[in-house]
Amino acid sequence: MDVSHVRQRVQAIADTADDPEDAHAREDELLVDVLKVIADTATDDQARALAGAALETRKIEFERWYA
């Protein structure tokens, strides 16, 4: 994943802004994907640790829904 790929996905979110449920789901997926890349590849220990810690929320079981 590189910045141009992220920008394409941001544009896709903007293009679906008239469907808030779809846009919200896409945004959540993008943020998780970016955090995963940071957690897996960052050379900065703190950035890697922060991203990994934030991703721990994905392990919490609760109903995820969109309005």
XYZ file of N, CA and C in Angstrom:
201
model
N 0.858 -1.172 0.000
C 0.000 0.000 0.000
C 0.899 1.228 0.000
N 0.562 2.176 -0.840
C 1.306 3.433 -0.852
C 0.317 4.599 -0.810
N 0.854 5.798 -0.749
C 0.005 6.991 -0.597
C -0.989 7.120 -1.748
N -0.574 6.790 -2.966
C -1.500 6.921 -4.096
C -2.676 5.955 -3.943
N -2.417 4.767 -3.408
C -3.495 3.810 -3.173
C -4.458 4.342 -2.113
N -3.916 4.920 -1.056
C -4.768 5.499 -0.011
C -5.600 6.643 -0.591
N -4.979 7.479 -1.400
C -5.720 8.602 -2.010
C -6.849 8.099 -2.908
N -6.618 7.008 -3.624
C -7.675 6.430 -4.457
C -8.836 5.961 -3.593
N -8.512 5.348 -2.492
C -9.573 4.881 -1.596
C -10.302 6.039 -0.931
N -9.584 7.102 -0.597
C -10.232 8.311 -0.054
C -11.200 8.879 -1.093
N -10.775 8.910 -2.346
C -11.657 9.409 -3.408
C -12.889 8.526 -3.549
N -12.701 7.213 -3.435
C -13.849 6.300 -3.501
C -14.834 6.573 -2.374
N -14.314 6.908 -1.205
C -15.183 7.270 -0.077
C -15.941 8.555 -0.412
N -15.234 9.535 -0.941
C -15.890 10.797 -1.328
C -16.963 10.542 -2.377
N -16.683 9.627 -3.294
C -17.641 9.325 -4.365
C -18.897 8.640 -3.843
N -18.809 8.025 -2.663
C -19.980 7.350 -2.103
C -20.570 8.118 -0.920
N -20.207 9.370 -0.784
C -20.670 10.173 0.350
C -22.189 10.279 0.416
N -22.863 10.081 -0.712
C -24.323 10.134 -0.703
C -24.936 8.875 -0.085
N -24.107 7.880 0.191
C -24.531 6.669 0.892
C -23.686 6.570 2.167
N -24.133 7.233 3.231
C -23.319 7.305 4.447
C -22.910 5.944 5.008
N -23.771 4.950 4.900
C -23.430 3.629 5.432
C -22.238 3.039 4.671
N -22.273 3.118 3.357
C -21.173 2.612 2.535
C -19.895 3.418 2.773
N -20.017 4.733 2.800
C -18.850 5.590 3.010
C -18.217 5.320 4.369
N -19.044 5.151 5.390
C -18.546 4.886 6.741
C -17.815 3.544 6.784
N -18.392 2.518 6.177
C -17.758 1.199 6.157
C -16.422 1.259 5.431
N -16.385 1.948 4.297
C -15.137 2.095 3.538
C -14.082 2.852 4.351
N -14.517 3.872 5.064
C -13.585 4.638 5.887
C -12.995 3.747 6.985
N -13.840 2.995 7.667
C -13.354 2.092 8.712
C -12.345 1.093 8.149
N -12.657 0.513 6.993
C -11.759 -0.453 6.366
C -10.424 0.192 6.012
N -10.467 1.394 5.486
C -9.235 2.100 5.124
C -8.374 2.358 6.358
N -8.987 2.849 7.414
C -8.217 3.152 8.620
C -7.581 1.894 9.209
N -8.308 0.794 9.216
C -7.747 -0.468 9.714
C -6.596 -0.915 8.811
N -6.780 -0.832 7.506
C -5.724 -1.246 6.583
C -4.462 -0.410 6.753
N -4.618 0.894 6.930
C -3.457 1.768 7.130
C -2.765 1.431 8.451
N -3.541 1.233 9.506
C -2.945 0.858 10.787
C -2.184 -0.467 10.678
N -2.726 -1.416 9.932
C -2.049 -2.698 9.748
C -0.696 -2.512 9.070
N -0.650 -1.683 8.038
C 0.616 -1.437 7.343
C 1.627 -0.805 8.293
N 1.176 0.169 9.067
C 2.073 0.824 10.022
C 2.554 -0.188 11.059
N 1.648 -0.981 11.598
C 2.014 -1.960 12.620
C 2.993 -3.000 12.083
N 2.864 -3.344 10.809
C 3.683 -4.401 10.220
C 5.008 -3.914 9.640
N 5.077 -2.633 9.252
C 6.248 -2.214 8.477
C 6.997 -1.001 9.010
N 6.417 -0.275 9.952
C 7.067 0.949 10.431
C 8.416 0.617 11.061
N 9.373 1.480 10.810
C 10.678 1.304 11.444
C 10.736 2.021 12.786
N 9.802 2.898 13.018
C 9.717 3.599 14.301
C 8.968 2.718 15.291
N 9.630 2.345 16.364
C 9.032 1.441 17.351
C 7.748 1.991 17.950
N 7.723 3.286 18.226
C 6.527 3.864 18.836
C 5.351 3.841 17.863
N 5.589 4.200 16.604
C 4.506 4.183 15.610
C 3.965 2.769 15.450
N 4.853 1.797 15.379
C 4.444 0.406 15.240
C 3.642 -0.045 16.461
N 4.096 0.318 17.649
C 3.391 -0.063 18.875
C 2.028 0.611 18.971
N 1.948 1.889 18.630
C 0.665 2.602 18.680
C -0.345 1.980 17.718
N 0.088 1.710 16.500
C -0.811 1.115 15.513
C -1.264 -0.267 15.958
N -0.334 -1.058 16.448
C -0.693 -2.392 16.920
C -1.659 -2.353 18.084
N -1.428 -1.433 19.000
C -2.329 -1.299 20.150
C -3.725 -0.873 19.710
N -3.805 0.051 18.773
C -5.112 0.506 18.283
C -5.867 -0.623 17.590
N -5.147 -1.494 16.904
C -5.792 -2.606 16.204
C -6.367 -3.653 17.152
N -5.969 -3.610 18.404
C -6.510 -4.553 19.385
C -8.030 -4.432 19.508
N -8.591 -3.272 19.164
C -10.046 -3.115 19.245
C -10.767 -4.071 18.311
N -10.094 -4.520 17.258
C -10.723 -5.447 16.315
C -11.000 -6.803 16.963
N -10.329 -7.089 18.055
C -10.508 -8.361 18.762
C -11.661 -8.312 19.762
N -12.168 -7.123 20.025
C -13.269 -6.961 20.984
C -14.576 -7.314 20.273
N -15.293 -8.226 20.859
C -16.552 -8.640 20.240
C -17.686 -7.722 20.710
N -18.217 -6.989 19.782
C -19.414 -6.191 19.987
C -20.055 -5.974 18.632
N -21.322 -5.653 18.637
C -22.049 -5.478 17.392
C -21.557 -4.214 16.693
N -21.054 -4.404 15.509
C -20.622 -3.276 14.683
C -21.716 -3.060 13.633
N -22.255 -1.872 13.619
C -23.336 -1.584 12.689
C -23.245 -0.153 12.209
N -23.958 0.102 11.174
C -24.010 1.435 10.581
C -25.460 1.839 10.441
N -25.711 3.119 10.620
C -27.094 3.620 10.551
C -27.606 3.620 9.131
